[in-house]
């Protein structure tokens, strides 16, 4: 898969990535310069929360500055939080993006919490999902003449 990588500007910091076996949701903070056009578009132009995120490690040649080999993914997850600190005139600005590892996907609620029986078990008067069991089975005619069988 071809990708385009952009430099992160004059300020970048990634805390050490902890690798390990298990289902622990690991958090990773990445500091970016919000002044580069790509980072500004990403953080200010979109709601970045829950966006997929990856961290790749690439080795560069000291002579040419070009990649020696294809970058390797070292972290995969989702954006958890974005904090943008705008510095005073002439000061430094910084954007801190907190990423949650892919193990966060295992913390999603089960689908049985979306059934009518489960909702009524929690609260007897809950009728929000009353007709979900027949959803899609009942014909709906919008502006058409309904024919009888």
Tab-separated table of N, CA and C in Angstrom:
chain	number	residue	atom	x	y	z
A	1	UNK	N	0.847	-1.181	0.000
A	1	UNK	CA	0.000	0.000	0.000
A	1	UNK	C	0.894	1.247	0.000
A	2	UNK	N	0.650	2.161	-0.913
A	2	UNK	CA	1.417	3.393	-0.996
A	2	UNK	C	0.840	4.419	-0.035
A	3	UNK	N	1.713	5.144	0.648
A	3	UNK	CA	1.320	6.194	1.575
A	3	UNK	C	2.184	7.406	1.336
A	4	UNK	N	1.620	8.547	1.672
A	4	UNK	CA	2.390	9.776	1.652
A	4	UNK	C	2.636	10.186	3.091
A	5	UNK	N	3.892	10.391	3.445
A	5	UNK	CA	4.256	10.807	4.789
A	5	UNK	C	4.656	12.281	4.746
A	6	UNK	N	4.240	13.040	5.759
A	6	UNK	CA	4.574	14.461	5.850
A	6	UNK	C	5.450	14.681	7.070
A	7	UNK	N	6.369	15.630	6.968
A	7	UNK	CA	7.154	16.017	8.142
A	7	UNK	C	6.247	16.722	9.128
A	8	UNK	N	6.527	16.575	10.400
A	8	UNK	CA	5.660	17.137	11.427
A	8	UNK	C	6.068	18.540	11.828
A	9	UNK	N	6.988	19.155	11.148
A	9	UNK	CA	7.374	20.522	11.473
A	9	UNK	C	8.553	20.554	12.428
A	10	UNK	N	8.703	21.687	13.106
A	10	UNK	CA	9.875	21.886	13.945
A	10	UNK	C	9.767	21.215	15.305
A	11	UNK	N	8.593	20.797	15.700
A	11	UNK	CA	8.419	20.202	17.022
A	11	UNK	C	7.717	18.863	16.894
A	12	UNK	N	8.337	17.841	17.386
A	12	UNK	CA	7.689	16.531	17.421
A	12	UNK	C	8.269	15.757	18.595
A	13	UNK	N	7.415	15.073	19.289
A	13	UNK	CA	7.853	14.256	20.408
A	13	UNK	C	6.898	13.093	20.574
A	14	UNK	N	7.455	11.918	20.697
A	14	UNK	CA	6.651	10.717	20.920
A	14	UNK	C	7.220	10.045	22.151
A	15	UNK	N	6.355	9.826	23.146
A	15	UNK	CA	6.858	9.137	24.332
A	15	UNK	C	7.198	7.704	23.974
A	16	UNK	N	8.027	7.047	24.756
A	16	UNK	CA	8.414	5.661	24.441
A	16	UNK	C	7.193	4.753	24.312
A	17	UNK	N	7.215	3.926	23.290
A	17	UNK	CA	6.109	3.007	23.033
A	17	UNK	C	6.361	1.729	23.835
A	18	UNK	N	5.402	1.388	24.682
A	18	UNK	CA	5.507	0.173	25.483
A	18	UNK	C	4.858	-0.971	24.726
A	19	UNK	N	5.605	-1.994	24.484
A	19	UNK	CA	5.069	-3.177	23.822
A	19	UNK	C	4.947	-4.290	24.852
A	20	UNK	N	3.981	-5.144	24.648
A	20	UNK	CA	3.825	-6.255	25.565
A	20	UNK	C	2.678	-7.147	25.144
A	21	UNK	N	2.584	-8.261	25.840
A	21	UNK	CA	1.519	-9.222	25.574
A	21	UNK	C	0.387	-8.948	26.547
A	22	UNK	N	-0.826	-8.982	26.061
A	22	UNK	CA	-1.974	-8.791	26.941
A	22	UNK	C	-3.030	-7.918	26.302
A	23	UNK	N	-4.063	-7.655	27.069
A	23	UNK	CA	-5.203	-6.893	26.566
A	23	UNK	C	-5.303	-5.520	27.194
A	24	UNK	N	-4.223	-5.038	27.776
A	24	UNK	CA	-4.220	-3.721	28.402
A	24	UNK	C	-4.327	-2.637	27.329
A	25	UNK	N	-5.177	-1.651	27.565
A	25	UNK	CA	-5.288	-0.510	26.653
A	25	UNK	C	-4.137	0.432	26.985
A	26	UNK	N	-3.219	0.590	26.056
A	26	UNK	CA	-2.061	1.450	26.274
A	26	UNK	C	-2.329	2.822	25.657
A	27	UNK	N	-1.895	3.839	26.367
A	27	UNK	CA	-2.058	5.213	25.887
A	27	UNK	C	-0.686	5.732	25.435
A	28	UNK	N	-0.690	6.530	24.394
A	28	UNK	CA	0.541	7.085	23.838
A	28	UNK	C	0.305	8.556	23.542
A	29	UNK	N	1.210	9.426	24.010
A	29	UNK	CA	1.077	10.852	23.724
A	29	UNK	C	2.084	11.257	22.660
A	30	UNK	N	1.587	12.017	21.694
A	30	UNK	CA	2.400	12.501	20.589
A	30	UNK	C	2.285	14.018	20.568
A	31	UNK	N	3.414	14.713	20.579
A	31	UNK	CA	3.432	16.174	20.529
A	31	UNK	C	3.753	16.609	19.104
A	32	UNK	N	2.909	17.464	18.558
A	32	UNK	CA	3.071	17.942	17.181
A	32	UNK	C	3.073	19.456	17.147
A	33	UNK	N	3.652	20.023	16.114
A	33	UNK	CA	3.565	21.453	15.885
A	33	UNK	C	2.281	21.729	15.115
A	34	UNK	N	1.330	22.464	15.700
A	34	UNK	CA	0.060	22.692	15.003
A	34	UNK	C	0.156	23.726	13.887
A	35	UNK	N	1.359	24.222	13.601
A	35	UNK	CA	1.502	25.278	12.607
A	35	UNK	C	1.699	24.762	11.189
A	36	UNK	N	2.093	23.497	11.043
A	36	UNK	CA	2.240	22.975	9.693
A	36	UNK	C	0.859	22.779	9.079
A	37	UNK	N	0.708	23.005	7.790
A	37	UNK	CA	-0.619	22.919	7.168
A	37	UNK	C	-1.284	21.549	7.317
A	38	UNK	N	-0.503	20.474	7.234
A	38	UNK	CA	-1.087	19.133	7.333
A	38	UNK	C	-1.631	18.860	8.734
A	39	UNK	N	-0.861	19.233	9.751
A	39	UNK	CA	-1.301	19.013	11.134
A	39	UNK	C	-2.478	19.926	11.468
A	40	UNK	N	-2.437	21.178	11.018
A	40	UNK	CA	-3.544	22.107	11.275
A	40	UNK	C	-4.836	21.605	10.634
A	41	UNK	N	-4.753	21.111	9.411
A	41	UNK	CA	-5.939	20.562	8.745
A	41	UNK	C	-6.473	19.347	9.484
A	42	UNK	N	-5.567	18.483	9.934
A	42	UNK	CA	-5.965	17.274	10.636
A	42	UNK	C	-6.649	17.581	11.966
A	43	UNK	N	-6.075	18.484	12.749
A	43	UNK	CA	-6.580	18.730	14.099
A	43	UNK	C	-7.678	19.796	14.167
A	44	UNK	N	-7.628	20.769	13.278
A	44	UNK	CA	-8.626	21.844	13.328
A	44	UNK	C	-9.729	21.675	12.282
A	45	UNK	N	-9.435	20.969	11.211
A	45	UNK	CA	-10.410	20.821	10.135
A	45	UNK	C	-11.359	19.651	10.315
A	46	UNK	N	-11.018	18.723	11.204
A	46	UNK	CA	-11.832	17.530	11.429
A	46	UNK	C	-12.029	17.330	12.929
A	47	UNK	N	-13.038	16.565	13.284
A	47	UNK	CA	-13.175	16.105	14.652
A	47	UNK	C	-12.346	14.832	14.732
A	48	UNK	N	-11.165	14.946	15.290
A	48	UNK	CA	-10.204	13.844	15.241
A	48	UNK	C	-10.501	12.745	16.262
A	49	UNK	N	-11.363	12.992	17.226
A	49	UNK	CA	-11.619	11.985	18.261
A	49	UNK	C	-12.144	10.705	17.621
A	50	UNK	N	-11.616	9.580	18.035
A	50	UNK	CA	-11.933	8.233	17.564
A	50	UNK	C	-11.484	7.965	16.127
A	51	UNK	N	-10.662	8.848	15.567
A	51	UNK	CA	-10.110	8.602	14.231
A	51	UNK	C	-9.028	7.536	14.340
A	52	UNK	N	-8.919	6.653	13.357
A	52	UNK	CA	-7.846	5.657	13.413
A	52	UNK	C	-6.483	6.335	13.314
A	53	UNK	N	-5.512	5.790	14.039
A	53	UNK	CA	-4.173	6.377	14.055
A	53	UNK	C	-3.131	5.266	14.077
A	54	UNK	N	-2.028	5.513	13.416
A	54	UNK	CA	-0.907	4.586	13.405
A	54	UNK	C	0.381	5.371	13.579
A	55	UNK	N	1.356	4.751	14.224
A	55	UNK	CA	2.698	5.317	14.334
A	55	UNK	C	3.624	4.356	13.601
A	56	UNK	N	4.406	4.904	12.670
A	56	UNK	CA	5.341	4.101	11.881
A	56	UNK	C	6.766	4.550	12.190
A	57	UNK	N	7.700	3.625	12.124
A	57	UNK	CA	9.114	3.936	12.306
A	57	UNK	C	9.812	3.711	10.980
A	58	UNK	N	10.501	4.737	10.526
A	58	UNK	CA	11.245	4.630	9.274
A	58	UNK	C	12.689	5.026	9.495
A	59	UNK	N	13.596	4.301	8.877
A	59	UNK	CA	15.021	4.613	8.968
A	59	UNK	C	15.425	5.428	7.749
A	60	UNK	N	16.117	6.541	8.018
A	60	UNK	CA	16.519	7.455	6.951
A	60	UNK	C	18.024	7.395	6.722
A	61	UNK	N	18.418	7.605	5.491
A	61	UNK	CA	19.835	7.679	5.138
A	61	UNK	C	20.399	9.010	5.632
A	62	UNK	N	21.580	8.979	6.246
A	62	UNK	CA	22.206	10.206	6.724
A	62	UNK	C	22.680	11.084	5.573
A	63	UNK	N	23.035	10.485	4.457
A	63	UNK	CA	23.550	11.259	3.324
A	63	UNK	C	22.421	11.923	2.527
A	64	UNK	N	21.374	11.157	2.236
A	64	UNK	CA	20.332	11.671	1.340
A	64	UNK	C	19.058	12.105	2.056
A	65	UNK	N	18.827	11.614	3.266
A	65	UNK	CA	17.584	11.937	3.968
A	65	UNK	C	16.401	11.123	3.489
A	66	UNK	N	16.641	10.160	2.610
A	66	UNK	CA	15.578	9.323	2.061
A	66	UNK	C	15.413	8.058	2.898
A	67	UNK	N	14.232	7.447	2.797
A	67	UNK	CA	13.977	6.201	3.510
A	67	UNK	C	14.882	5.091	2.990
A	68	UNK	N	15.433	4.300	3.902
A	68	UNK	CA	16.265	3.164	3.527
A	68	UNK	C	15.386	1.973	3.160
A	69	UNK	N	14.310	1.757	3.929
A	69	UNK	CA	13.384	0.644	3.699
A	69	UNK	C	11.974	1.139	4.026
A	70	UNK	N	11.008	0.303	3.743
A	70	UNK	CA	9.619	0.667	4.026
A	70	UNK	C	9.427	0.854	5.529
A	71	UNK	N	8.668	1.880	5.938
A	71	UNK	CA	8.409	2.095	7.362
A	71	UNK	C	7.643	0.920	7.977
A	72	UNK	N	7.872	0.691	9.266
A	72	UNK	CA	7.244	-0.403	9.994
A	72	UNK	C	6.266	0.184	10.998
A	73	UNK	N	5.051	-0.362	11.046
A	73	UNK	CA	4.064	0.107	12.017
A	73	UNK	C	4.448	-0.391	13.403
A	74	UNK	N	4.528	0.536	14.363
A	74	UNK	CA	4.882	0.168	15.729
A	74	UNK	C	3.737	0.427	16.711
A	75	UNK	N	2.683	1.101	16.257
A	75	UNK	CA	1.527	1.366	17.115
A	75	UNK	C	0.301	1.544	16.237
A	76	UNK	N	-0.811	0.958	16.675
A	76	UNK	CA	-2.083	1.134	15.960
A	76	UNK	C	-3.165	1.349	17.002
A	77	UNK	N	-4.059	2.294	16.729
A	77	UNK	CA	-5.131	2.570	17.675
A	77	UNK	C	-6.036	3.676	17.182
A	78	UNK	N	-6.578	4.434	18.125
A	78	UNK	CA	-7.510	5.515	17.822
A	78	UNK	C	-7.110	6.767	18.590
A	79	UNK	N	-7.506	7.916	18.060
A	79	UNK	CA	-7.273	9.184	18.749
A	79	UNK	C	-8.244	9.258	19.920
A	80	UNK	N	-7.706	9.483	21.111
A	80	UNK	CA	-8.531	9.575	22.310
A	80	UNK	C	-8.801	11.024	22.682
A	81	UNK	N	-7.785	11.872	22.587
A	81	UNK	CA	-7.931	13.263	23.016
A	81	UNK	C	-6.945	14.137	22.255
A	82	UNK	N	-7.368	15.381	21.975
A	82	UNK	CA	-6.503	16.355	21.310
A	82	UNK	C	-6.514	17.634	22.137
A	83	UNK	N	-5.327	18.099	22.504
A	83	UNK	CA	-5.194	19.365	23.226
A	83	UNK	C	-4.290	20.268	22.405
A	84	UNK	N	-4.793	21.452	22.081
A	84	UNK	CA	-4.006	22.412	21.307
A	84	UNK	C	-3.728	23.614	22.209
A	85	UNK	N	-2.450	23.916	22.406
A	85	UNK	CA	-2.050	25.076	23.200
A	85	UNK	C	-1.434	26.087	22.251
A	86	UNK	N	-2.077	27.232	22.135
A	86	UNK	CA	-1.594	28.291	21.261
A	86	UNK	C	-0.717	29.223	22.080
A	87	UNK	N	0.526	29.386	21.655
A	87	UNK	CA	1.472	30.236	22.376
A	87	UNK	C	1.221	31.707	22.113
A	88	UNK	N	1.831	32.534	22.940
A	88	UNK	CA	1.741	33.982	22.758
A	88	UNK	C	2.502	34.365	21.488
A	89	UNK	N	2.384	35.621	21.088
A	89	UNK	CA	3.057	36.084	19.880
A	89	UNK	C	4.561	35.856	20.038
A	90	UNK	N	5.128	35.128	19.104
A	90	UNK	CA	6.539	34.796	19.149
A	90	UNK	C	6.839	33.563	19.980
A	91	UNK	N	5.831	33.026	20.676
A	91	UNK	CA	6.019	31.838	21.510
A	91	UNK	C	5.742	30.570	20.727
A	92	UNK	N	5.946	29.465	21.390
A	92	UNK	CA	5.751	28.162	20.744
A	92	UNK	C	4.336	27.652	20.991
A	93	UNK	N	3.755	27.080	19.963
A	93	UNK	CA	2.460	26.421	20.071
A	93	UNK	C	2.698	24.922	20.041
A	94	UNK	N	1.764	24.176	20.627
A	94	UNK	CA	1.951	22.741	20.676
A	94	UNK	C	0.591	22.054	20.664
A	95	UNK	N	0.536	20.936	19.980
A	95	UNK	CA	-0.669	20.093	19.981
A	95	UNK	C	-0.265	18.743	20.555
A	96	UNK	N	-0.985	18.308	21.579
A	96	UNK	CA	-0.731	17.006	22.181
A	96	UNK	C	-1.888	16.093	21.830
A	97	UNK	N	-1.576	15.005	21.154
A	97	UNK	CA	-2.581	14.028	20.738
A	97	UNK	C	-2.360	12.769	21.567
A	98	UNK	N	-3.406	12.343	22.273
A	98	UNK	CA	-3.329	11.119	23.054
A	98	UNK	C	-3.992	10.005	22.254
A	99	UNK	N	-3.256	8.918	22.044
A	99	UNK	CA	-3.748	7.779	21.269
A	99	UNK	C	-4.025	6.615	22.207
A	100	UNK	N	-5.084	5.882	21.940
A	100	UNK	CA	-5.405	4.655	22.678
A	100	UNK	C	-5.115	3.481	21.760
A	101	UNK	N	-4.506	2.434	22.305
A	101	UNK	CA	-4.128	1.287	21.484
A	101	UNK	C	-5.351	0.546	20.953
A	102	UNK	N	-5.117	-0.340	20.003
A	102	UNK	CA	-6.202	-1.088	19.362
A	102	UNK	C	-6.948	-1.976	20.342
A	103	UNK	N	-6.364	-2.249	21.499
A	103	UNK	CA	-7.059	-3.042	22.519
A	103	UNK	C	-8.312	-2.329	23.018
A	104	UNK	N	-8.418	-1.049	22.771
A	104	UNK	CA	-9.617	-0.293	23.170
A	104	UNK	C	-10.853	-0.856	22.483
A	105	UNK	N	-10.703	-1.432	21.288
A	105	UNK	CA	-11.836	-2.022	20.572
A	105	UNK	C	-12.470	-3.174	21.320
A	106	UNK	N	-11.732	-3.803	22.214
A	106	UNK	CA	-12.283	-4.908	22.994
A	106	UNK	C	-13.126	-4.432	24.164
A	107	UNK	N	-13.176	-3.130	24.406
A	107	UNK	CA	-13.949	-2.603	25.525
A	107	UNK	C	-15.345	-2.161	25.112
A	108	UNK	N	-15.708	-2.373	23.860
A	108	UNK	CA	-17.038	-1.978	23.393
A	108	UNK	C	-18.111	-2.864	24.015
A	109	UNK	N	-19.300	-2.280	24.175
A	109	UNK	CA	-20.405	-3.017	24.783
A	109	UNK	C	-20.899	-4.117	23.844
A	110	UNK	N	-21.443	-5.163	24.418
A	110	UNK	CA	-21.990	-6.260	23.630
A	110	UNK	C	-23.306	-5.838	22.968
A	111	UNK	N	-23.666	-6.513	21.890
A	111	UNK	CA	-24.895	-6.154	21.183
A	111	UNK	C	-26.142	-6.544	21.946
A	112	UNK	N	-26.038	-7.449	22.908
A	112	UNK	CA	-27.252	-7.835	23.613
A	112	UNK	C	-27.801	-6.686	24.439
A	113	UNK	N	-27.028	-5.662	24.674
A	113	UNK	CA	-27.553	-4.492	25.386
A	113	UNK	C	-28.466	-3.662	24.492
A	114	UNK	N	-28.585	-4.032	23.235
A	114	UNK	CA	-29.412	-3.273	22.300
A	114	UNK	C	-30.737	-3.962	22.001
A	115	UNK	N	-31.070	-5.014	22.683
A	115	UNK	CA	-32.337	-5.696	22.431
A	115	UNK	C	-33.417	-5.142	23.345
A	116	UNK	N	-34.669	-5.317	22.940
A	116	UNK	CA	-35.795	-4.846	23.748
A	116	UNK	C	-35.838	-5.577	25.083
A	117	UNK	N	-35.595	-6.882	25.080
A	117	UNK	CA	-35.651	-7.657	26.329
A	117	UNK	C	-34.595	-7.167	27.313
A	118	UNK	N	-33.395	-6.862	26.817
A	118	UNK	CA	-32.340	-6.388	27.715
A	118	UNK	C	-32.676	-5.015	28.278
A	119	UNK	N	-33.255	-4.152	27.455
A	119	UNK	CA	-33.645	-2.824	27.942
A	119	UNK	C	-34.750	-2.928	28.992
A	120	UNK	N	-35.714	-3.813	28.774
A	120	UNK	CA	-36.802	-3.984	29.759
A	120	UNK	C	-36.295	-4.646	31.034
A	121	UNK	N	-35.260	-5.475	30.923
A	121	UNK	CA	-34.681	-6.072	32.127
A	121	UNK	C	-34.052	-4.994	33.006
A	122	UNK	N	-33.461	-4.001	32.378
A	122	UNK	CA	-32.856	-2.898	33.122
A	122	UNK	C	-33.908	-1.956	33.690
A	123	UNK	N	-34.924	-1.660	32.875
A	123	UNK	CA	-35.991	-0.748	33.295
A	123	UNK	C	-37.288	-1.234	32.658
A	124	UNK	N	-38.247	-1.632	33.473
A	124	UNK	CA	-39.482	-2.243	32.968
A	124	UNK	C	-40.272	-1.315	32.051
A	125	UNK	N	-40.194	-0.028	32.237
A	125	UNK	CA	-40.958	0.916	31.419
A	125	UNK	C	-40.262	1.362	30.148
A	126	UNK	N	-39.073	0.850	29.878
A	126	UNK	CA	-38.305	1.260	28.693
A	126	UNK	C	-38.927	0.664	27.444
A	127	UNK	N	-39.426	1.518	26.548
A	127	UNK	CA	-40.054	1.052	25.307
A	127	UNK	C	-39.291	1.521	24.067
A	128	UNK	N	-38.057	1.992	24.248
A	128	UNK	CA	-37.320	2.563	23.119
A	128	UNK	C	-37.099	1.546	22.009
A	129	UNK	N	-36.775	0.329	22.317
A	129	UNK	CA	-36.506	-0.697	21.305
A	129	UNK	C	-37.648	-1.712	21.219
A	130	UNK	N	-38.865	-1.228	21.397
A	130	UNK	CA	-40.044	-2.091	21.448
A	130	UNK	C	-40.256	-2.890	20.161
A	131	UNK	N	-39.982	-2.303	19.013
A	131	UNK	CA	-40.284	-2.952	17.734
A	131	UNK	C	-39.041	-3.375	16.957
A	132	UNK	N	-37.899	-3.476	17.600
A	132	UNK	CA	-36.675	-3.840	16.873
A	132	UNK	C	-36.709	-5.268	16.341
A	133	UNK	N	-37.464	-6.162	16.991
A	133	UNK	CA	-37.494	-7.554	16.531
A	133	UNK	C	-38.238	-7.719	15.210
A	134	UNK	N	-39.118	-6.785	14.835
A	134	UNK	CA	-39.839	-6.892	13.564
A	134	UNK	C	-39.379	-5.826	12.572
A	135	UNK	N	-38.344	-5.091	12.927
A	135	UNK	CA	-37.840	-4.049	12.044
A	135	UNK	C	-37.416	-4.649	10.706
A	136	UNK	N	-37.848	-4.066	9.621
A	136	UNK	CA	-37.511	-4.540	8.285
A	136	UNK	C	-38.488	-5.564	7.733
A	137	UNK	N	-39.342	-6.110	8.557
A	137	UNK	CA	-40.308	-7.101	8.095
A	137	UNK	C	-41.648	-6.485	7.710
A	138	UNK	N	-41.908	-5.276	8.178
A	138	UNK	CA	-43.176	-4.611	7.909
A	138	UNK	C	-42.993	-3.717	6.686
A	139	UNK	N	-43.847	-3.889	5.695
A	139	UNK	CA	-43.771	-3.072	4.493
A	139	UNK	C	-44.237	-1.653	4.750
A	140	UNK	N	-43.532	-0.680	4.161
A	140	UNK	CA	-43.889	0.729	4.299
A	140	UNK	C	-44.045	1.289	2.891
A	141	UNK	N	-45.169	1.922	2.630
A	141	UNK	CA	-45.426	2.513	1.326
A	141	UNK	C	-45.429	4.018	1.474
A	142	UNK	N	-44.592	4.665	0.691
A	142	UNK	CA	-44.501	6.116	0.737
A	142	UNK	C	-44.954	6.668	-0.617
A	143	UNK	N	-46.133	7.230	-0.648
A	143	UNK	CA	-46.640	7.847	-1.865
A	143	UNK	C	-47.001	6.875	-2.965
A	144	UNK	N	-47.175	5.617	-2.649
A	144	UNK	CA	-47.539	4.621	-3.642
A	144	UNK	C	-48.892	4.042	-3.277
A	145	UNK	N	-49.553	3.502	-4.291
A	145	UNK	CA	-50.831	2.855	-4.049
A	145	UNK	C	-50.553	1.435	-3.560
A	146	UNK	N	-51.077	1.127	-2.373
A	146	UNK	CA	-50.847	-0.184	-1.784
A	146	UNK	C	-51.867	-1.152	-2.367
A	147	UNK	N	-51.349	-2.280	-2.863
A	147	UNK	CA	-52.230	-3.308	-3.410
A	147	UNK	C	-52.525	-4.350	-2.354
A	148	UNK	N	-53.744	-4.817	-2.321
A	148	UNK	CA	-54.114	-5.844	-1.344
A	148	UNK	C	-53.906	-7.211	-1.958
A	149	UNK	N	-53.530	-8.149	-1.138
A	149	UNK	CA	-53.282	-9.504	-1.595
A	149	UNK	C	-54.572	-10.272	-1.781
